[in-house]
Coordinates of C-alpha atoms and ligand atoms in Angstrom, one line a residue:
M1 CA 83.4 93.6 120.3
A2 CA 85.6 91.4 122.2
L3 CA 88.6 89.9 120.4
T4 CA 90.1 86.4 120.7
T5 CA 93.5 85.8 119.0
I6 CA 94.2 82.4 118.0
T7 CA 98.0 81.6 117.8
P8 CA 98.5 79.1 115.7
R9 CA 100.8 76.1 117.0
V10 CA 104.1 76.6 115.1
K11 CA 106.2 75.8 117.8
G12 CA 108.4 72.5 117.1
K13 CA 107.1 72.0 113.6
V14 CA 109.3 72.4 110.5
S15 CA 108.6 75.1 108.4
L16 CA 106.9 73.8 105.4
C17 CA 108.4 76.9 103.1
M18 CA 111.9 76.7 101.8
E19 CA 113.3 79.5 99.4
S20 CA 115.6 78.7 97.1
K21 CA 118.5 80.7 95.2
A22 CA 117.5 81.7 91.9
P23 CA 120.3 80.3 89.2
P24 CA 122.5 82.8 87.4
C25 CA 121.5 85.6 84.9
A26 CA 121.8 89.0 84.0
M27 CA 118.9 91.3 84.5
V28 CA 118.7 94.1 81.9
V29 CA 116.6 96.8 83.4
F30 CA 115.2 99.5 81.0
G31 CA 114.3 102.9 82.6
A32 CA 117.0 102.3 85.1
S33 CA 117.3 105.9 86.2
G34 CA 113.7 105.9 86.8
D35 CA 111.8 106.0 89.9
L36 CA 110.2 102.3 90.0
T37 CA 113.5 101.1 89.8
R38 CA 115.0 103.6 92.6
R39 CA 111.8 102.7 94.8
K40 CA 111.3 99.0 94.4
L41 CA 113.9 97.1 92.1
L42 CA 117.3 98.3 93.3
T43 CA 115.9 97.6 96.9
G44 CA 114.2 94.3 96.0
F45 CA 117.3 93.1 94.6
F46 CA 119.6 94.2 97.7
E47 CA 117.2 92.3 100.1
L48 CA 117.3 89.1 97.7
A49 CA 121.2 89.6 98.2
K50 CA 121.0 89.8 101.6
R51 CA 118.9 86.8 102.2
G52 CA 121.4 84.7 100.2
L53 CA 119.2 84.2 97.2
L54 CA 121.0 85.9 94.4
D55 CA 123.4 83.7 92.8
E56 CA 127.1 84.9 93.0
R57 CA 127.3 85.4 89.1
M58 CA 124.0 87.2 89.2
Y59 CA 124.5 91.0 87.7
I60 CA 122.2 94.0 86.9
L61 CA 122.8 95.8 83.8
G62 CA 120.7 99.3 84.0
C63 CA 119.7 100.9 80.9
G64 CA 118.3 104.9 80.7
R65 CA 118.3 107.8 79.2
T66 CA 120.2 109.7 81.9
H67 CA 124.1 109.7 81.8
Y68 CA 125.5 108.0 84.5
S69 CA 129.1 105.9 84.8
D70 CA 128.9 102.5 86.8
D71 CA 129.8 104.3 89.9
E72 CA 127.6 107.0 89.7
F73 CA 124.3 104.3 88.9
R74 CA 126.2 102.9 92.2
A75 CA 125.8 106.1 94.2
V76 CA 122.2 106.6 93.1
A77 CA 121.3 102.8 93.9
K78 CA 123.3 103.3 97.4
E79 CA 121.3 106.4 98.2
S80 CA 118.1 104.8 97.4
I81 CA 118.4 101.3 99.4
T82 CA 120.0 103.5 102.6
K83 CA 116.8 105.1 102.7
K84 CA 114.7 102.1 102.9
T85 CA 116.2 98.9 104.3
D86 CA 119.0 98.1 107.1
M87 CA 122.4 97.4 105.9
P88 CA 124.8 94.8 107.5
D89 CA 128.0 95.9 107.1
G90 CA 129.7 95.2 103.5
D91 CA 126.7 93.6 102.4
L92 CA 125.9 96.6 100.2
D93 CA 129.3 97.4 98.9
K94 CA 129.3 94.0 97.9
F95 CA 125.9 94.2 96.1
L96 CA 126.9 97.4 94.5
Q97 CA 129.6 95.7 92.6
R98 CA 126.4 93.8 90.8
L99 CA 125.5 97.0 89.0
H100 CA 126.7 98.3 85.7
Y101 CA 124.9 100.8 83.4
V102 CA 124.8 102.1 80.0
S103 CA 122.8 105.3 78.8
G104 CA 121.5 105.9 75.3
D105 CA 118.5 106.8 73.5
Y106 CA 115.7 103.8 73.1
K107 CA 115.2 104.8 69.7
D108 CA 119.0 105.0 68.5
P109 CA 120.2 101.2 67.2
K110 CA 123.8 102.3 68.7
F111 CA 122.2 102.2 72.1
Y112 CA 121.5 98.3 71.9
E113 CA 125.1 98.1 70.4
D114 CA 126.4 99.5 73.7
I115 CA 124.2 97.2 75.8
K116 CA 125.4 94.0 73.8
K117 CA 129.1 95.2 74.2
A118 CA 128.3 95.9 78.2
L119 CA 127.0 92.6 78.3
S120 CA 129.7 90.7 77.0
G121 CA 132.1 92.7 79.1
A122 CA 129.9 91.6 82.4
D123 CA 129.5 88.1 81.4
A124 CA 133.1 88.0 81.5
Q125 CA 133.7 89.6 84.7
H126 CA 130.9 88.0 86.5
F127 CA 131.2 84.3 84.8
Q128 CA 127.7 84.8 84.1
P129 CA 126.2 82.0 82.3
G130 CA 122.4 82.6 82.5
P131 CA 119.9 84.0 80.7
Y132 CA 119.2 87.7 79.9
I133 CA 116.2 89.1 81.3
F134 CA 114.8 92.3 79.9
Y135 CA 112.9 94.4 82.6
L136 CA 110.7 96.9 81.0
A137 CA 110.5 99.2 83.9
L138 CA 109.3 102.1 81.2
P139 CA 106.1 104.3 79.9
P140 CA 103.9 101.9 78.1
E141 CA 104.4 104.0 75.0
L142 CA 108.3 103.1 75.0
F143 CA 107.3 99.2 75.1
P144 CA 107.3 98.7 71.1
V145 CA 110.3 100.2 70.0
V146 CA 112.2 98.4 72.6
L147 CA 111.0 95.2 72.2
E148 CA 111.4 96.1 68.3
H149 CA 115.2 96.5 69.0
I150 CA 115.9 93.8 71.8
G151 CA 114.3 91.2 69.0
C152 CA 116.4 92.9 65.8
S153 CA 119.6 93.5 67.6
G154 CA 120.4 89.9 68.3
L155 CA 120.1 90.8 72.2
K156 CA 117.1 88.2 72.7
A157 CA 119.0 85.2 71.5
P158 CA 122.3 85.3 72.2
D159 CA 124.6 82.3 71.3
Q160 CA 124.7 79.2 73.5
R161 CA 122.4 80.9 76.6
P162 CA 119.1 79.9 77.7
L163 CA 116.3 81.7 76.3
S164 CA 115.8 85.1 77.2
R165 CA 112.9 86.5 79.2
I166 CA 110.8 89.9 79.0
V167 CA 109.2 91.3 82.0
V168 CA 106.7 94.3 81.3
E169 CA 105.4 96.3 84.0
K170 CA 101.4 97.4 84.1
P171 CA 99.6 99.2 82.4
F172 CA 99.4 96.2 79.9
G173 CA 97.6 98.3 77.2
H174 CA 95.2 101.2 77.7
D175 CA 92.1 99.1 76.6
Y176 CA 91.1 95.5 75.0
N177 CA 92.4 96.4 71.5
S178 CA 95.8 98.1 72.6
A179 CA 96.4 94.9 75.0
V180 CA 95.9 92.5 71.9
E181 CA 98.3 94.6 69.9
L182 CA 100.9 94.7 72.9
N183 CA 100.7 90.7 72.9
K184 CA 101.1 90.4 69.4
L185 CA 103.9 92.7 69.4
I186 CA 106.0 90.4 72.4
R187 CA 104.6 87.3 71.1
S188 CA 106.3 88.2 67.4
H189 CA 109.9 88.3 69.4
V190 CA 109.4 85.6 72.3
G191 CA 107.1 82.8 73.2
E192 CA 104.3 82.6 76.2
S193 CA 106.9 81.1 78.5
Q194 CA 109.3 84.0 78.2
I195 CA 106.8 87.0 79.0
Y196 CA 106.6 87.7 82.3
R197 CA 103.9 90.4 83.0
I198 CA 103.6 91.8 86.3
D199 CA 100.9 92.4 88.7
H200 CA 102.6 93.0 91.8
Y201 CA 99.4 92.3 93.8
L202 CA 99.7 88.6 93.2
A203 CA 103.2 88.5 94.9
K204 CA 101.7 89.9 98.2
E205 CA 101.9 87.3 100.9
T206 CA 98.4 87.7 102.0
V207 CA 97.2 87.3 98.2
Q208 CA 99.5 84.1 97.8
N209 CA 98.0 82.7 100.6
I210 CA 94.6 82.8 99.3
L211 CA 95.3 79.6 97.8
I212 CA 96.8 78.0 100.5
F213 CA 94.1 79.2 103.0
R214 CA 91.5 77.7 100.4
F215 CA 93.0 74.6 99.3
A216 CA 95.5 73.5 102.2
N217 CA 92.5 73.4 104.8
S218 CA 89.5 70.9 104.5
I219 CA 86.9 73.1 106.0
F220 CA 86.5 76.0 104.1
E221 CA 85.9 74.6 100.5
P222 CA 82.9 73.0 101.4
V223 CA 81.3 76.3 102.4
W224 CA 83.0 78.5 99.6
N225 CA 80.0 78.8 97.4
R226 CA 76.5 79.9 97.0
N227 CA 74.8 77.9 99.5
Y228 CA 76.7 79.6 102.3
I229 CA 77.8 82.8 101.0
D230 CA 75.7 86.0 100.8
H231 CA 78.1 88.2 99.4
V232 CA 81.7 89.1 99.0
Q233 CA 83.4 92.7 99.1
I234 CA 86.6 93.6 97.8
T235 CA 88.2 97.0 98.9
I236 CA 91.4 98.7 97.9
A237 CA 91.4 101.9 99.6
E238 CA 94.3 104.1 99.6
S239 CA 95.1 107.2 101.4
I240 CA 97.7 108.7 99.0
G241 CA 96.9 110.7 96.1
V242 CA 98.0 110.6 92.4
E243 CA 101.3 111.5 94.0
H244 CA 104.1 112.2 91.2
R245 CA 102.2 110.1 88.6
A246 CA 99.9 112.4 87.2
G247 CA 101.0 111.7 83.5
Y248 CA 100.2 108.6 83.6
Y249 CA 97.3 108.4 86.2
D250 CA 95.3 110.9 84.2
T251 CA 95.3 108.7 81.1
A252 CA 94.1 106.1 83.1
G253 CA 91.9 106.2 86.3
A254 CA 91.0 103.8 88.8
L255 CA 89.1 101.2 86.5
R256 CA 92.4 100.9 84.5
D257 CA 95.0 101.3 87.2
I258 CA 93.4 98.8 89.8
F259 CA 90.2 97.2 88.6
Q260 CA 91.7 95.6 85.0
N261 CA 94.5 94.1 87.0
H262 CA 94.9 93.7 91.0
M263 CA 90.8 93.5 91.6
L264 CA 90.3 90.9 89.0
Q265 CA 93.3 89.1 89.9
V266 CA 92.1 88.9 93.8
L267 CA 88.5 88.2 92.3
S268 CA 89.8 85.4 90.2
L269 CA 91.4 83.6 93.3
I270 CA 88.8 83.9 95.6
G271 CA 86.3 82.7 93.0
M272 CA 88.2 80.3 90.9
E273 CA 87.8 76.3 91.1
P274 CA 90.6 74.1 92.7
P275 CA 93.5 73.8 89.8
A276 CA 94.9 70.4 89.1
S277 CA 98.0 71.0 90.6
F278 CA 99.6 74.1 92.0
E279 CA 101.6 74.6 88.4
A280 CA 101.6 78.0 87.0
D281 CA 99.5 76.9 84.0
R282 CA 97.1 74.9 85.8
I283 CA 96.4 77.6 88.1
R284 CA 96.0 80.4 85.1
D285 CA 94.0 78.2 83.5
E286 CA 91.5 78.0 86.4
K287 CA 91.7 82.0 86.6
V288 CA 90.9 82.1 82.7
K289 CA 88.0 79.9 83.2
L290 CA 86.6 82.3 86.2
F291 CA 87.2 85.2 84.2
R292 CA 84.7 83.6 81.3
S293 CA 82.0 82.8 83.7
I294 CA 81.9 87.0 85.0
R295 CA 78.3 87.9 83.7
P296 CA 79.0 90.7 81.4
I297 CA 79.2 94.1 83.4
E298 CA 76.3 96.4 83.7
T299 CA 77.4 99.8 83.1
A300 CA 74.6 100.9 85.7
K301 CA 76.3 98.7 88.6
V302 CA 79.6 100.6 88.3
V303 CA 80.1 104.2 89.9
R304 CA 82.9 106.6 89.7
G305 CA 83.9 109.6 91.5
Q306 CA 86.9 111.8 92.2
Y307 CA 88.2 113.5 95.3
I308 CA 88.3 117.2 95.7
E309 CA 90.3 119.0 98.6
G310 CA 89.9 117.8 101.9
I311 CA 91.9 116.4 104.9
V312 CA 93.6 113.2 105.0
K313 CA 95.9 112.7 108.5
D314 CA 95.0 116.1 109.6
K315 CA 96.7 117.6 106.7
T316 CA 94.6 119.5 104.4
V317 CA 95.5 118.1 100.6
P318 CA 94.4 119.7 97.3
G319 CA 91.4 117.9 94.9
Y320 CA 92.3 116.0 92.3
R321 CA 92.1 118.7 89.6
Q322 CA 94.4 120.3 91.6
E323 CA 97.3 117.9 91.8
P324 CA 100.2 118.9 89.6
G325 CA 100.2 117.6 86.0
V326 CA 96.3 116.8 86.0
R327 CA 94.4 118.7 83.5
P328 CA 92.4 120.8 85.3
D329 CA 89.1 119.3 83.7
S330 CA 90.0 116.3 83.9
N331 CA 87.0 113.8 84.7
I332 CA 89.2 110.6 85.0
E333 CA 88.1 108.8 88.1
T334 CA 90.0 108.3 91.3
Y335 CA 87.6 106.1 92.7
A336 CA 85.2 103.4 91.3
A337 CA 82.9 100.7 92.9
A338 CA 81.0 97.7 90.9
K339 CA 78.9 94.9 91.1
L340 CA 79.1 91.5 89.2
Y341 CA 77.9 88.2 89.1
I342 CA 79.8 84.9 88.5
D343 CA 77.4 82.7 86.3
N344 CA 78.9 79.3 87.3
W345 CA 77.5 76.7 89.6
R346 CA 79.5 77.8 92.5
W347 CA 78.8 81.6 92.6
K348 CA 75.3 81.8 90.8
G349 CA 73.5 84.7 92.6
V350 CA 76.2 85.8 94.8
P351 CA 77.2 89.1 94.4
F352 CA 80.3 90.4 94.4
Y353 CA 81.1 94.1 95.4
L354 CA 84.4 95.5 94.5
R355 CA 85.5 98.9 95.3
T356 CA 88.9 101.0 95.1
G357 CA 89.5 104.9 95.8
K358 CA 92.7 107.2 96.5
R359 CA 92.5 109.7 99.3
L360 CA 90.4 107.8 101.4
S361 CA 90.9 108.1 105.0
R362 CA 92.9 105.2 105.5
Q363 CA 94.7 102.5 103.4
V364 CA 93.2 99.0 103.6
S365 CA 93.2 96.1 101.2
E366 CA 90.9 93.3 102.1
I367 CA 88.5 90.8 101.0
A368 CA 85.2 90.3 103.1
I369 CA 83.2 87.0 102.6
T370 CA 80.1 87.4 104.6
F371 CA 78.3 84.2 105.3
K372 CA 74.4 83.4 105.0
Q373 CA 72.0 84.0 108.1
V374 CA 71.3 80.6 109.9
P375 CA 68.0 79.4 108.3
H376 CA 65.9 79.7 111.6
L377 CA 66.4 81.9 114.7
L378 CA 66.3 80.4 118.0
F379 CA 66.6 83.0 119.9
E380 CA 63.8 85.2 119.2
S381 CA 61.9 84.8 122.4
S382 CA 64.6 85.5 124.3
G383 CA 64.4 89.2 123.0
I384 CA 67.6 89.2 120.5
G385 CA 66.8 90.1 117.4
K386 CA 68.8 89.7 114.1
L387 CA 72.3 88.4 114.3
D388 CA 75.1 89.8 112.6
P389 CA 76.2 87.2 109.9
T390 CA 79.5 85.4 110.2
V391 CA 82.5 87.5 108.2
L392 CA 85.4 86.1 107.0
V393 CA 87.8 89.1 106.2
I394 CA 91.5 88.5 104.7
E395 CA 93.5 91.7 105.2
I396 CA 95.8 92.2 102.3
Q397 CA 97.1 95.1 103.9
P398 CA 98.1 97.1 106.4
N399 CA 97.6 94.7 109.1
E400 CA 98.1 91.6 107.3
G401 CA 95.8 88.8 108.6
I402 CA 92.9 87.0 108.7
S403 CA 90.1 87.3 111.2
L404 CA 86.6 85.0 111.4
S405 CA 83.5 87.0 113.4
F406 CA 80.9 84.4 115.0
Q407 CA 78.3 84.5 117.4
A408 CA 78.6 83.4 120.9
K409 CA 77.2 83.4 124.6
S410 CA 78.4 86.4 126.7
P411 CA 78.9 84.9 130.0
G412 CA 75.8 85.3 132.7
A413 CA 72.4 84.3 133.7
K414 CA 70.7 85.3 130.8
T415 CA 71.0 84.6 127.2
C416 CA 73.1 87.3 125.9
I417 CA 75.0 87.1 122.2
S418 CA 78.1 88.6 121.2
Q419 CA 79.7 88.9 118.2
L420 CA 83.6 87.6 118.3
S421 CA 86.3 87.4 116.5
M422 CA 89.0 84.8 116.2
A423 CA 92.3 86.6 114.3
F424 CA 95.6 86.4 113.3
T425 CA 97.9 88.8 112.2
Y426 CA 101.2 87.8 110.3
K427 CA 103.2 90.2 112.3
D428 CA 102.1 88.6 115.8
V429 CA 102.8 85.2 114.6
F430 CA 105.6 85.6 112.5
K431 CA 107.3 88.4 114.1
A432 CA 108.7 89.9 110.9
D433 CA 108.0 92.1 108.3
L434 CA 106.4 90.7 105.5
P435 CA 108.9 90.8 102.2
D436 CA 107.8 93.6 99.6
A437 CA 106.1 92.4 96.8
Y438 CA 108.7 93.1 94.3
E439 CA 111.1 90.9 95.9
R440 CA 109.1 87.8 95.0
V441 CA 108.3 89.2 91.8
L442 CA 112.3 89.5 90.8
L443 CA 113.0 86.2 92.4
D444 CA 110.1 84.3 90.7
C445 CA 111.4 85.5 87.3
M446 CA 114.9 85.2 87.9
S447 CA 113.9 81.2 88.5
G448 CA 111.3 81.0 85.5
D449 CA 108.5 80.6 87.7
Q450 CA 105.4 82.2 86.0
T451 CA 102.7 81.3 88.4
L452 CA 102.2 84.9 90.0
F453 CA 102.7 86.4 86.5
T454 CA 99.4 86.9 84.2
R455 CA 98.9 85.2 81.0
T456 CA 97.7 86.7 77.5
E457 CA 94.1 85.2 78.1
D458 CA 93.7 86.9 81.5
V459 CA 94.7 90.3 80.5
E460 CA 92.6 90.3 77.1
I461 CA 89.5 89.1 79.1
A462 CA 89.8 91.6 81.7
W463 CA 90.2 94.4 79.2
Q464 CA 87.2 92.8 77.5
L465 CA 84.8 93.0 80.6
L466 CA 85.8 96.6 81.4
E467 CA 85.4 97.9 77.9
P468 CA 81.6 98.5 77.9
V469 CA 82.2 100.7 81.4
L470 CA 85.3 102.3 79.7
E471 CA 83.4 103.3 76.6
K472 CA 80.2 104.8 78.2
W473 CA 82.6 106.7 80.7
A474 CA 84.3 108.3 77.6
S475 CA 81.5 109.4 76.2
D476 CA 79.6 110.7 79.1
G477 CA 82.3 112.9 80.0
D478 CA 81.5 114.6 83.5
K479 CA 77.7 113.4 83.8
G480 CA 77.8 110.7 86.4
L481 CA 81.5 111.5 87.9
E482 CA 80.5 112.4 91.7
F483 CA 83.1 113.9 93.9
Y484 CA 84.2 113.3 97.4
P485 CA 86.2 115.0 100.0
A486 CA 89.7 113.8 100.4
G487 CA 90.0 111.9 103.5
S488 CA 86.5 110.4 103.2
D489 CA 85.8 107.2 105.3
N490 CA 83.1 105.6 103.6
F491 CA 82.2 105.1 99.9
A492 CA 78.6 107.1 99.9
I493 CA 79.1 106.9 95.9
A494 CA 79.0 103.7 95.9
D495 CA 75.8 103.1 98.4
V496 CA 73.6 102.7 95.4
L497 CA 74.9 99.4 94.7
M498 CA 73.9 98.2 97.8
Q499 CA 70.6 100.0 99.0
T500 CA 68.5 97.8 96.7
D501 CA 70.1 94.7 97.9
D502 CA 69.7 95.6 101.8
R503 CA 73.5 95.4 102.3
L504 CA 76.0 97.6 104.0
W505 CA 79.6 98.5 103.0
R506 CA 81.7 97.7 105.4
P507 CA 83.3 100.6 107.0
I508 CA 86.9 101.4 106.1
Ligands
LIG1 C1 100.0 100.3 91.4 C2 98.8 101.3 91.1 O1 99.8 99.0 90.6 O2 99.3 99.6 92.9 C3 98.9 102.3 92.2 O3 99.3 102.0 89.6 C4 98.6 102.1 93.7 O4 98.1 103.3 92.1 C5 99.6 100.6 93.8 O5 98.7 103.0 94.5 C6 98.8 100.1 95.2 O6 100.0 98.9 95.4 P1 100.6 98.9 97.0 O7 101.2 97.6 96.9 O8 101.3 100.1 97.2 O9 99.7 99.0 97.7

């Protein structure tokens, strides 16, 4: 298949995007000695500082169980940051001065008194007048106790400051009831406009681009419906396994870990109607409308699998049940696929096939929109059979970009038709690495922009949609759980969803 690259004409055109510095704030990170803080948050803040997007007065107060002094915390931060990012001279040392640390027991009221004191000391030192943002980078079982203490200790409503905000990492609940309870709990302390529920997928450049692609170009919207689209496939494939997260993953599985949040959020951006404006709540209204139009999922149209020992990138890797921390008889799914329908005027009858899995042959996340065949084939008399349909692929990662395949005449005296592709990748065009999604998440919660965060309704409806499947799988145990060797490069388990429809999964 020949490949044509269309290079956008960016030369001489003023960029339509401007990053603006976040106003001052104190970022209070609970779980500061944990993995997420080290891998994502500290590096994310440092990248923002490098780009001049942190206010001079902004500081970070790490709170955790591990005992560190400020300097020890700075040393940990330095090590994590230098592992991942280039460091212009002097920038890192300056950044580290923004870091402070308090240790304690999450259940002990004294911890929160210590945090209060540390905040008032650091506010004075940095002349910081902005709000406190409480970032819960914690295991979910600690959310209630920490929220209760933030609420009762007076931390959340300090005198003469803008309203505090709460940032919550996923998983947001374990099922519908626990998500409702958690929402109630948070909302008993703060209003919806103060809650930032993170789905980092929404902050990926390519995911944000979905709305721009759909609504900043006039040519796609007229064909973005059941009249022209045959079906949609959304794939989130990973080559990594459960890594060091068995404690969480072995109670979650692919449906809770990816479908309930990342997958359904991506689906909502592909499927939603144009919002009235680009404001957070107008976009979120449309997502909720879309979720409400999803036909209750037939449990038979959702399949699951678990990886066994296999070879990934030339290395033998253990099966899921042999991973450290996983129960040896675990029936948690590391792979799930589903077929669903959106019952509204735009999408009636168009199947959406969704699949995700760990330990597949490679990492790829993409949305593929397959258009319908032309209504009448003119070329049969030339011996040309069925043509491949036009497919628009939005690759979320790792080769971020968009491609559109179409039919064209191959040069020569005879009528020969080839499938070509117009493609652009961010790397080729913008010549820079894309920022990590966490940088955008952090910037937006400091700037008070909730567009990329999920609202009470989204979270609850998403759980509601999956509830029948979760219940069935819980009662089925091992029944229906298929096994696939690590490193598999197709989703054979999921073929059953396609076979009756005479369609094929795209290769990963
Ligand atoms: C997380 C899931 O939300 O997303 C992980 O808990 C998954 O299991 C990860 O690996 C994928 O996101 P990314 O950005 O690393 O591709």
